[in-house]
XYZ file of C-alpha atoms in Angstrom:
669
model
C -0.175 -0.083 -0.167
C 1.242 3.268 -1.030
C 0.421 6.417 0.862
C 0.069 9.513 -1.105
C 2.090 12.306 0.823
C 3.061 16.297 0.592
C 0.125 18.686 0.957
C -3.459 17.202 -0.262
C -6.905 18.087 -0.082
C -8.903 15.911 2.086
C -10.172 14.245 -1.381
C -7.137 13.290 -1.461
C -6.238 15.626 -4.478
C -2.166 16.810 -4.450
C -1.681 21.055 -3.545
C 0.906 22.000 -6.461
C 4.247 22.342 -4.980
C 6.683 25.437 -5.869
C 9.814 24.262 -4.238
C 11.698 22.237 -1.554
C 14.887 23.396 0.510
C 16.829 20.615 2.443
C 19.276 21.280 5.275
C 20.708 18.339 6.727
C 23.456 18.598 9.233
C 24.930 15.055 10.204
C 27.208 15.207 14.124
C 28.839 11.400 13.568
C 25.893 8.980 14.286
C 22.602 11.166 13.866
C 21.449 13.433 11.209
C 19.651 16.626 11.578
C 16.974 17.521 9.233
C 14.793 21.003 8.517
C 13.006 21.260 5.385
C 11.135 23.923 4.012
C 7.980 23.053 1.172
C 6.497 25.723 -0.342
C 2.579 25.380 -1.895
C 0.096 26.868 -3.963
C -3.679 26.596 -4.369
C -4.776 27.769 -7.609
C -8.644 25.886 -7.179
C -10.625 29.311 -7.379
C -12.241 28.289 -4.308
C -11.114 27.531 -0.511
C -9.273 24.104 0.242
C -8.929 22.210 3.263
C -5.936 20.881 3.292
C -3.494 17.755 4.838
C 0.429 17.650 4.995
C 1.139 13.879 5.306
C 4.922 12.749 5.109
C 6.741 9.697 6.010
C 9.012 9.620 8.029
C 12.208 7.296 9.302
C 10.566 4.810 12.107
C 12.776 6.065 15.093
C 12.678 10.058 13.579
C 11.783 12.635 16.286
C 10.117 15.244 15.521
C 11.620 18.718 17.253
C 10.161 21.437 15.514
C 6.730 21.987 12.717
C 5.665 25.552 11.691
C 3.763 26.483 8.528
C 2.675 29.815 7.091
C -0.173 31.666 5.163
C -0.260 34.687 3.450
C 1.796 36.484 6.783
C 0.835 34.403 9.186
C 2.981 31.895 11.093
C 1.640 29.294 13.506
C 4.470 26.862 15.439
C 3.559 23.480 16.744
C 2.787 23.020 20.399
C 2.445 19.295 22.036
C -0.749 18.938 23.511
C -2.893 15.445 24.810
C -4.260 13.970 21.492
C -8.127 14.492 21.983
C -7.579 17.981 23.635
C -5.816 19.368 20.662
C -8.390 17.453 17.964
C -11.245 19.480 20.336
C -9.167 22.786 19.943
C -8.659 22.140 16.037
C -12.551 21.751 15.408
C -13.155 24.719 17.110
C -10.806 27.289 15.683
C -12.317 25.609 12.141
C -16.123 26.236 13.137
C -15.162 29.728 13.936
C -13.919 30.668 11.099
C -10.023 31.182 12.628
C -7.077 29.186 10.847
C -5.622 26.252 12.259
C -3.198 23.324 12.323
C -3.277 19.702 13.309
C -0.098 17.471 13.496
C -0.711 13.693 14.285
C 1.487 10.404 13.882
C -0.583 7.920 12.398
C -1.535 5.248 14.960
C -1.491 2.273 12.748
C 2.209 2.945 11.480
C 4.599 5.370 13.120
C 6.772 6.765 9.858
C 3.562 8.572 8.939
C 2.582 12.010 10.258
C -0.084 14.220 9.262
C -1.053 17.841 9.497
C -4.552 19.099 8.926
C -3.834 22.875 7.689
C -7.209 23.792 7.641
C -8.967 26.094 5.178
C -6.610 27.720 2.222
C -7.844 30.276 0.161
C -7.422 30.609 -4.017
C -4.465 31.609 -4.920
C -3.029 31.515 -1.259
C 0.961 30.407 -0.939
C 1.313 27.577 2.377
C 5.232 27.629 3.425
C 6.002 24.415 5.897
C 8.772 23.764 8.056
C 9.817 20.881 9.354
C 12.630 19.856 11.665
C 13.711 16.015 12.817
C 16.011 14.238 14.035
C 17.382 10.112 13.163
C 20.352 7.934 14.166
C 21.631 7.227 11.115
C 21.877 3.001 9.889
C 24.878 1.645 9.338
C 25.468 -0.334 6.169
C 27.247 -3.664 6.320
C 30.051 -2.239 5.083
C 30.390 0.414 7.434
C 28.570 2.715 5.931
C 26.227 5.265 7.505
C 22.905 5.878 5.298
C 20.756 8.847 5.098
C 17.615 8.621 2.834
C 15.365 11.747 2.092
C 12.031 11.158 2.641
C 9.680 10.837 -0.678
C 7.849 13.781 0.629
C 10.808 15.940 0.605
C 12.120 14.093 -2.721
C 8.787 13.568 -4.698
C 8.468 11.848 -7.930
C 7.522 13.689 -10.840
C 4.701 12.227 -13.418
C 3.200 13.970 -16.099
C -0.538 14.755 -15.922
C -2.364 12.076 -17.846
C 0.651 9.609 -18.063
C -0.872 6.168 -17.801
C 2.222 4.549 -16.667
C 5.296 5.095 -14.593
C 7.667 7.621 -16.086
C 10.740 6.794 -15.087
C 12.990 9.761 -15.647
C 11.911 13.967 -17.155
C 13.857 16.243 -18.253
C 14.781 18.717 -14.814
C 13.663 21.813 -16.773
C 9.923 19.999 -17.376
C 9.492 19.761 -13.542
C 7.191 21.987 -11.911
C 9.367 22.571 -8.691
C 12.478 22.668 -7.207
C 14.757 20.805 -4.527
C 17.585 22.875 -3.315
C 19.763 19.889 -0.930
C 22.994 20.830 1.158
C 24.596 19.153 3.908
C 26.947 19.405 6.931
C 28.899 16.914 8.089
C 30.531 16.766 11.009
C 32.747 13.868 13.188
C 35.260 13.480 15.561
C 37.111 11.538 12.816
C 37.815 12.329 9.423
C 35.666 12.146 6.932
C 36.700 9.436 3.999
C 33.912 9.389 1.212
C 30.328 10.305 0.464
C 28.386 8.285 -1.736
C 24.774 8.741 -3.437
C 22.391 7.450 -5.503
C 22.311 10.814 -6.750
C 24.904 13.104 -8.878
C 26.744 15.186 -6.125
C 29.063 18.142 -5.974
C 32.572 16.829 -5.241
C 32.779 17.139 -1.422
C 34.046 20.142 0.372
C 36.102 19.697 3.172
C 35.839 22.846 6.223
C 38.969 21.931 8.067
C 43.023 20.091 7.453
C 42.274 17.432 9.414
C 39.020 16.471 6.938
C 36.386 16.031 10.296
C 34.370 18.352 8.527
C 32.594 18.721 4.963
C 29.713 19.966 2.921
C 27.493 17.552 0.413
C 25.466 18.970 -2.114
C 22.906 17.621 -4.368
C 24.769 18.763 -8.973
C 22.849 21.017 -10.912
C 19.803 18.723 -12.831
C 18.505 16.365 -10.357
C 15.984 14.812 -12.525
C 13.301 13.609 -9.477
C 13.391 9.752 -10.428
C 15.486 8.277 -7.708
C 15.999 8.243 -3.812
C 18.149 11.105 -2.162
C 20.354 8.884 -0.630
C 23.697 9.393 0.827
C 26.197 6.886 2.238
C 28.669 9.209 4.953
C 32.253 7.153 5.362
C 34.243 8.021 8.592
C 37.527 6.495 9.204
C 38.686 4.241 11.812
C 34.900 3.387 11.689
C 35.466 1.167 14.541
C 36.642 3.386 17.267
C 34.180 3.951 19.803
C 33.534 8.083 19.710
C 31.351 10.158 22.074
C 29.830 13.504 21.517
C 29.034 16.109 23.527
C 26.044 18.415 23.209
C 25.137 21.409 25.423
C 21.954 22.240 26.844
C 20.074 24.748 25.700
C 20.603 28.912 27.250
C 16.726 29.297 27.471
C 16.332 26.024 29.313
C 16.634 25.781 33.360
C 20.003 24.016 34.391
C 19.239 20.671 36.432
C 16.412 19.524 33.118
C 17.259 17.514 30.058
C 16.937 20.763 27.951
C 19.039 22.760 29.841
C 21.736 19.991 30.885
C 24.515 18.673 28.639
C 23.968 15.658 26.942
C 26.676 12.598 25.963
C 26.479 10.070 23.196
C 28.644 7.538 22.955
C 29.098 5.249 20.101
C 29.870 1.409 20.296
C 30.949 -0.186 17.063
C 33.274 -2.868 17.755
C 35.352 -5.402 15.685
C 36.047 -8.536 17.262
C 39.635 -10.224 16.308
C 39.425 -12.953 13.698
C 40.584 -15.596 16.535
C 36.662 -14.481 18.403
C 35.146 -14.551 14.509
C 36.225 -17.811 13.657
C 34.881 -19.610 17.264
C 31.072 -20.413 15.294
C 28.750 -23.096 17.209
C 26.933 -25.536 15.212
C 23.437 -24.154 16.582
C 20.356 -21.985 15.681
C 16.726 -22.324 15.111
C 16.862 -19.829 11.924
C 13.166 -18.667 10.475
C 12.736 -17.895 7.436
C 9.902 -15.321 6.132
C 8.883 -14.570 3.059
C 7.330 -11.730 1.935
C 4.893 -13.617 -1.575
C 1.852 -11.137 -2.557
C 1.937 -9.874 -5.816
C 4.134 -6.876 -5.446
C 7.116 -9.539 -5.195
C 6.597 -10.331 -9.425
C 7.857 -7.165 -10.526
C 11.857 -7.337 -11.661
C 14.749 -6.811 -9.285
C 15.567 -3.144 -11.237
C 15.494 -1.314 -14.469
C 18.972 -3.120 -15.526
C 17.703 -6.738 -14.925
C 13.582 -7.329 -16.061
C 14.773 -10.960 -16.795
C 15.444 -11.581 -12.498
C 11.512 -10.695 -10.217
C 11.990 -9.792 -6.351
C 9.891 -13.197 -6.380
C 13.056 -15.378 -8.185
C 15.765 -13.333 -6.254
C 13.897 -14.289 -3.216
C 14.332 -17.986 -4.196
C 18.027 -17.597 -5.308
C 19.072 -16.202 -1.979
C 16.970 -19.395 0.282
C 18.943 -21.823 -1.734
C 22.510 -20.033 -0.538
C 21.139 -19.620 2.696
C 20.025 -23.533 3.191
C 23.370 -24.444 1.988
C 24.935 -22.099 4.499
C 23.420 -23.302 7.239
C 25.199 -25.665 9.862
C 24.304 -29.863 10.362
C 22.553 -29.763 13.737
C 20.716 -26.731 13.810
C 16.916 -26.245 12.980
C 15.176 -24.768 10.728
C 11.913 -24.105 8.926
C 10.048 -21.332 5.871
C 7.459 -19.275 5.785
C 5.924 -17.337 3.507
C 2.610 -14.473 3.092
C 0.492 -12.748 1.635
C -3.117 -12.065 2.316
C -3.030 -15.557 3.430
C 0.145 -17.573 4.893
C 1.504 -20.953 4.449
C 4.992 -22.892 6.098
C 7.435 -26.021 4.396
C 7.090 -27.755 8.031
C 4.747 -27.590 10.787
C 7.841 -26.957 13.384
C 11.522 -26.301 13.136
C 13.152 -29.117 11.729
C 16.763 -30.243 11.987
C 19.126 -29.702 9.036
C 20.001 -32.423 6.631
C 20.278 -33.755 3.371
C 16.753 -35.088 3.457
C 14.991 -31.506 4.990
C 17.095 -29.288 3.095
C 15.827 -31.145 -0.104
C 12.231 -31.098 1.004
C 12.717 -27.315 1.590
C 14.602 -26.490 -2.096
C 11.660 -28.544 -3.797
C 9.062 -26.451 -1.857
C 11.004 -23.286 -2.941
C 11.681 -23.817 -6.343
C 8.011 -24.024 -6.498
C 7.059 -20.319 -4.955
C 5.774 -17.536 -7.262
C 4.438 -14.176 -6.002
C 0.658 -15.419 -6.049
C -0.488 -14.907 -2.558
C -2.428 -11.754 -2.728
C -1.545 -8.661 -0.447
C 0.782 -8.014 2.782
C -0.349 -9.656 5.992
C 2.234 -10.749 7.842
C 1.312 -10.175 11.914
C -0.299 -13.512 11.559
C 2.434 -15.686 10.271
C 4.317 -13.566 12.791
C 2.270 -14.466 15.706
C 2.263 -18.103 14.334
C 6.427 -17.906 14.795
C 6.065 -17.292 18.232
C 3.316 -19.251 19.284
C 6.036 -21.842 18.652
C 7.835 -23.426 21.695
C 11.881 -22.429 21.263
C 14.161 -25.268 20.673
C 16.296 -25.604 23.532
C 20.086 -24.895 23.488
C 18.961 -23.725 20.032
C 18.810 -19.614 19.496
C 16.107 -18.623 17.730
C 17.126 -16.876 14.464
C 14.003 -14.683 12.355
C 14.892 -13.477 8.670
C 11.523 -11.340 7.013
C 11.450 -10.477 3.622
C 9.420 -7.566 2.519
C 8.543 -5.606 -0.398
C 5.532 -3.436 0.760
C 4.038 -0.907 3.396
C 1.541 -2.366 6.217
C -1.059 -0.586 7.461
C -0.638 -1.901 11.091
C 3.321 -1.654 11.696
C 2.840 -0.618 15.529
C 0.790 -3.930 15.808
C 3.775 -5.649 14.470
C 6.482 -4.315 16.155
C 4.597 -4.588 20.219
C 4.649 -8.356 18.942
C 8.445 -8.503 17.261
C 9.307 -6.306 21.300
C 7.493 -8.532 23.210
C 8.689 -11.624 22.352
C 12.527 -9.942 21.546
C 14.049 -12.166 24.341
C 13.571 -15.373 23.136
C 14.862 -14.505 19.347
C 16.929 -11.937 17.129
C 15.074 -10.777 13.797
C 17.250 -9.645 11.213
C 14.619 -7.981 7.872
C 15.169 -6.694 4.855
C 13.416 -4.073 2.452
C 13.128 -4.765 -1.427
C 12.570 -2.319 -3.046
C 11.297 1.540 -3.078
C 8.122 0.629 -1.548
C 9.380 -0.921 1.262
C 8.405 0.697 4.881
C 11.357 1.783 6.399
C 9.755 1.928 9.770
C 8.553 -1.367 9.358
C 12.012 -3.014 8.262
C 14.780 -0.860 10.958
C 11.175 -1.292 13.561
C 11.342 -4.842 13.266
C 15.947 -5.329 13.372
C 15.799 -2.864 16.337
C 12.662 -4.435 18.219
C 14.490 -7.738 17.845
C 17.678 -6.966 18.834
C 19.285 -7.709 14.846
C 20.435 -6.273 11.691
C 17.963 -4.113 8.706
C 19.224 -3.705 5.128
C 17.687 -2.212 2.080
C 18.236 -3.793 -1.302
C 16.528 -0.847 -3.713
C 18.364 0.255 -7.351
C 20.559 -1.987 -8.683
C 21.609 -3.798 -5.227
C 21.691 -7.560 -5.405
C 19.966 -9.142 -2.682
C 22.403 -11.911 -1.786
C 25.110 -10.546 -0.985
C 23.203 -8.074 1.756
C 21.080 -11.591 3.424
C 24.505 -13.270 3.496
C 26.057 -10.267 5.357
C 23.377 -10.798 7.687
C 23.109 -14.633 7.943
C 26.950 -14.130 9.367
C 26.305 -11.251 11.672
C 23.659 -14.082 12.860
C 26.467 -16.804 13.055
C 29.111 -14.626 14.716
C 29.529 -14.575 18.505
C 28.053 -12.241 20.817
C 29.479 -10.207 23.864
C 27.334 -10.523 26.891
C 26.755 -9.496 30.157
C 27.605 -6.003 29.764
C 29.123 -3.310 32.524
C 29.978 0.131 31.708
C 31.406 2.185 33.477
C 31.922 6.129 33.352
C 35.434 8.290 34.028
C 34.017 11.521 34.975
C 35.745 14.272 36.125
C 34.268 14.976 40.244
C 31.355 16.869 40.559
C 30.154 15.377 37.448
C 27.418 12.345 37.382
C 26.000 11.107 34.463
C 22.128 9.603 33.933
C 22.120 6.994 31.392
C 18.921 7.905 29.231
C 19.041 4.711 26.718
C 18.018 1.181 27.166
C 21.174 -0.860 28.772
C 22.839 -3.061 26.467
C 22.414 -6.561 26.658
C 23.896 -7.542 23.662
C 27.137 -6.223 21.267
C 27.446 -8.072 17.910
C 30.213 -7.623 15.328
C 28.702 -5.083 12.761
C 25.648 -4.174 14.790
C 25.933 -0.201 16.369
C 25.300 0.658 19.712
C 24.328 3.998 20.884
C 24.476 5.088 24.782
C 22.461 8.376 25.443
C 23.403 10.155 29.154
C 22.474 13.533 31.274
C 24.873 15.040 32.478
C 24.834 17.000 35.653
C 27.174 18.941 38.093
C 30.036 21.566 37.384
C 31.079 20.460 33.920
C 27.064 20.225 33.020
C 26.654 23.962 34.404
C 29.353 25.533 33.174
C 28.352 24.170 29.378
C 24.875 24.821 29.647
C 25.619 28.307 28.817
C 27.891 27.327 25.606
C 26.426 26.835 22.056
C 29.741 24.542 21.151
C 29.906 20.725 20.427
C 32.544 18.841 22.247
C 33.976 15.673 20.356
C 36.202 13.162 22.033
C 37.363 9.397 21.574
C 36.945 7.053 24.609
C 40.707 7.145 25.967
C 42.581 7.861 28.349
C 44.199 11.266 25.812
C 43.335 14.457 26.474
C 40.166 15.611 24.288
C 40.909 17.352 21.638
C 38.441 20.795 20.948
C 36.801 20.168 17.304
C 35.077 23.407 17.731
C 35.745 26.141 19.315
C 37.546 28.205 22.708
C 34.342 27.798 24.581
C 33.978 24.151 24.620
C 34.355 22.246 27.655
C 37.129 19.834 28.318
C 37.050 15.944 29.833
C 40.717 16.307 31.032
C 40.761 12.132 31.707
C 37.483 10.489 30.335
C 37.550 6.973 29.248
C 35.161 4.329 29.628
C 35.450 0.391 30.539
C 33.106 -2.175 28.970
C 33.398 -5.632 30.474
C 32.384 -8.855 29.412
C 32.074 -11.519 31.715
C 31.180 -14.210 29.179
C 31.749 -14.382 25.299
C 28.590 -16.480 24.566
C 28.355 -17.730 20.412
C 25.000 -17.195 19.179
C 24.803 -18.869 15.505
C 25.882 -21.730 13.520
C 27.713 -21.845 10.386
C 27.141 -23.468 6.972
C 25.891 -25.432 3.808
C 23.790 -27.185 0.941
C 21.784 -26.329 -1.799
C 18.980 -28.215 -5.045
C 18.821 -30.370 -8.118
C 17.228 -27.829 -10.485
C 20.314 -25.499 -11.985
C 19.478 -22.289 -11.627
C 20.204 -19.888 -14.161
C 23.226 -18.470 -12.682
C 26.995 -20.607 -12.400
C 27.272 -20.242 -9.236
C 24.127 -20.971 -8.573
C 24.462 -24.064 -10.038
C 27.042 -25.279 -8.750
C 25.935 -24.456 -4.993
C 22.422 -26.306 -5.932
C 24.763 -29.520 -5.457
C 26.286 -29.137 -2.647
C 24.906 -31.562 -0.344
C 23.722 -30.485 3.771
C 27.009 -32.186 5.036
C 29.232 -29.421 2.955
C 30.787 -31.886 0.544
C 30.475 -32.681 -3.475
C 29.586 -35.353 -5.406
C 31.626 -36.708 -8.347
C 28.780 -36.761 -11.187
C 28.104 -35.206 -14.323
C 26.167 -32.683 -13.132
C 29.292 -31.351 -11.238
C 31.945 -31.987 -14.219
C 28.796 -29.553 -16.402
C 29.107 -26.704 -13.462
C 32.751 -26.515 -13.660
C 33.041 -26.606 -17.061
C 34.381 -30.390 -17.723
C 33.576 -33.363 -18.606
C 32.722 -36.528 -16.746
C 35.788 -38.129 -18.516
C 38.300 -35.150 -17.872
C 37.258 -34.826 -14.344
C 37.390 -38.156 -13.490
C 40.572 -38.796 -15.194
C 42.456 -36.226 -13.232
C 41.518 -37.897 -9.508
C 44.591 -38.904 -7.526
C 44.003 -42.759 -7.036
C 44.618 -42.395 -3.273
C 41.707 -39.922 -2.916
C 37.703 -40.514 -2.650
C 35.722 -38.969 -5.174
C 33.718 -36.648 -2.805
C 36.918 -35.432 -1.131
C 37.590 -34.750 -4.827
C 34.508 -33.263 -5.953
C 34.797 -30.923 -3.057
C 38.214 -29.751 -3.467
C 37.157 -28.949 -7.370
C 34.230 -26.929 -5.676
C 36.366 -24.835 -3.678
C 38.672 -23.936 -6.486
C 36.505 -23.021 -8.699
C 34.658 -20.692 -6.679
C 38.025 -19.110 -5.093
C 38.983 -19.242 -8.997
C 36.332 -17.686 -10.877
C 33.844 -16.033 -8.105
C 36.387 -14.186 -5.907
C 33.727 -11.359 -6.693
C 30.902 -12.850 -5.266
C 32.666 -13.931 -2.508
C 30.127 -12.735 0.272
C 27.436 -15.134 -1.113
C 29.488 -18.603 -0.915
C 32.004 -17.684 1.722
C 29.996 -19.263 4.564
C 28.960 -22.253 2.631
C 32.659 -22.683 1.216
C 34.000 -22.842 5.300
C 31.578 -25.564 5.814
C 33.118 -27.781 3.041
C 36.731 -26.731 4.060
C 35.342 -27.897 7.575
C 34.112 -31.098 6.334
C 37.125 -32.009 4.070
C 39.090 -31.190 7.579
C 37.159 -33.959 9.366
C 38.096 -36.842 6.947
C 41.544 -36.453 7.141
C 42.220 -37.211 3.645
C 45.793 -37.918 2.299
C 47.243 -36.240 -0.023
C 44.978 -33.185 -0.261
C 48.202 -30.719 -1.437
C 48.242 -33.063 -4.442
C 44.365 -32.771 -4.740
C 45.083 -29.157 -4.855
C 47.758 -28.919 -7.727
C 46.028 -31.817 -9.705
C 42.208 -29.121 -9.481
C 44.664 -26.358 -10.345
C 45.658 -28.235 -13.912
C 42.230 -28.935 -14.615
C 40.530 -26.268 -13.802
C 43.395 -23.872 -14.932
C 43.767 -22.092 -11.581
C 47.375 -21.725 -9.274
C 45.883 -21.125 -5.852
C 47.270 -22.285 -2.647
C 45.585 -25.416 -0.313
C 45.616 -21.990 2.028
C 43.594 -20.190 0.050
C 41.407 -22.521 0.347
C 40.681 -23.161 4.220
C 42.252 -26.239 4.224
C-alpha cells in the first residue's frame, strides 16, 4: 500500500508544489533534517488541506510550523483528544488551525491538518526532525531523504510510470545541502544521485559539506552513504544544553552520545557454533512479481528471493533447525514446526522453494509472525528470524509490539526490497528484534546483503556487559537509553546520557559541541575555545562471558539455477561436500571423463569433488565471495574432518584441471 504524501486535499488531490529546501546536518551517527516546502492553492475555491509525510521509524519531530499569507503558526505538543477539540473549535469559528498527528497504524506516517487554504494562497511548511543513521554492512552510514522531500514527478495524463523526466519540465525545485561533522576524518560520501565534489571545511577533514549537483531529475531516492575513517573506534559527542532552559533539566544540561561499533579479533570470529533455529519469512504478495530493477528485468523479486533462500539453506550448519514461512493475504509454512537440518529436510525445503511464486495476494505479516512466536523455542538453539518484504503495511505499530514482546526469545533480521518497503517496518523489526536491517534498492543485489546478515547471525555476541564512566570530580551521568544486553560485530550501539554537576553548569551556557575518543588521552577541542574539556574521560566495557549465538554453513537443490555460481551451489550436500557426477562436471565446465581422469588415485570421489568445487569458487567467483563464503567454510570443515591423504596433491591436480594457481591455505584447508 502506498500513501500519497505532501500537501493534499481531504479528497486526496495534491496541492501544487512549488519548491523544497532541505538542510541536512550530520553529527557522527545522528542526522538533523530541516526542510521547507512551499505550496499554492490554484483552485478558485478554498480547500481544506492535509500535509502527510513519511519519516524514518525512529525519527523524532522537534519542530513543525506553517506560514499562510503573513501568519505563522508553530505546533505545540498537547494531549491528542484536547488537540483535536481545539482544532475543530477553531475551524468552526472561521480561524486558521493546524493539527499534527502521528498515524495510529504506522509510526513513520505523520499528518497535519492545515485547515482552509484560500484561492491563490500559498502555504510554506517547515519541518525539522532528528534521526539515527543506520549502519550498512560495509560500515557506511545511510541517510535517505523521505519521499515527501523528494517526490517522484509524473507528467499529467501519464498512464504508465515515467522513470525519468527532464529537470526543466518538473514544476518544482529541490535545493539540498548537507553539513557533516565527526570526531574522525570523513573518507567519502557516495550517493545514488549526482553530487558536487565533497568540500572539506578543515585540514583534518572532520568537517565537510555536500550538495546535489544541478539537474536533479526526481526519478530516484536522494540517498547518501557516509564513510568515516576508523569506523570501529568508540567515540562520544557532548552537546551543550539550551541557554533558555533551566539547569538540571534534560533540555538545560549537556547530553552525551557514546557510539560503540566493535570489530572483534579474527580468533573470536572463527569460533562459530553449530546451533540455532533459523526461520525464514518470505513475502509472496503480488508486488514481489516485478523486476528487481530496470537493468535486470529478467530477475523478478520473487526469483531473486528464491536464489537467496538457496544460498541460505546451503550455508546452514549441520545440527541446527530451520523452517520457511511465506505470506501474502494468507500464509504457508514448509514444515509444521522447525526441523533438524539434514540432507533430507534441506532437499524437501528446496523443492518447495523452487515452486514459490508471487501469488498470495496482499501483505499480511502479523498472522505468520504470531504463529512463529507461538512455536516453542528449541533448547540450546537460539532462534534467528529473517524477514523479507517489499511492501508497507497499515499496522506497523502492532507488528513491532509483537516483535518487541518476543525479543527475549529471538533475533530478527529484516530486508526491505525495492522503493516501496517501509523504513519504519524494516528498521523497527531489526531494532525491536535486536538484529540487523538491510535495504535492497536500485541496482543492489539481494544475495550478498542477506548473506552478510547470516554471518552476523552466526557470529559470537558479547554479553553480561557493564559500563563504567570515568568523569571529572563533581560530574555525574544519568543514562537515558535502555541498557545494552549484548554487542555483536557489525551492530552499532548508542548510549545517551544526561550530564549534571560542575561541568554541566559551565557548558549549559555554550552552544558548542565537544568531540572526544574514549581513551586516556587528552580531549581535543574540535569547534572553538568555549568547549568544556574532560581531561581524563574514559569508558570501560567488560564482558564476563563471550557467548556464541548462531551456526555456520551448508548446501542446495538439484534443478540448475540460471547462474553458474548457483548451479554449482545447488549441487552441494547438507554436510558440505559435493558428489562427483556429470552435473558437477558440467558446472565446472568440464566433461565427466576429464574430471575422473584427473583424480589422484588415493583420494575418494567426494573429497576430490569438494576440492574441485572450492578451487572453482576461489578461482572464478571471488567477486561474489560474500555469497558463497559460508558454504565454502562448511565444505572446508567437512574436508578437514575426513583426514584425507594427499590434499596438497589434489589441490595441484585441481589447479591443473581448472586452469587455476591456488594454494592449499587459500582454500581454508
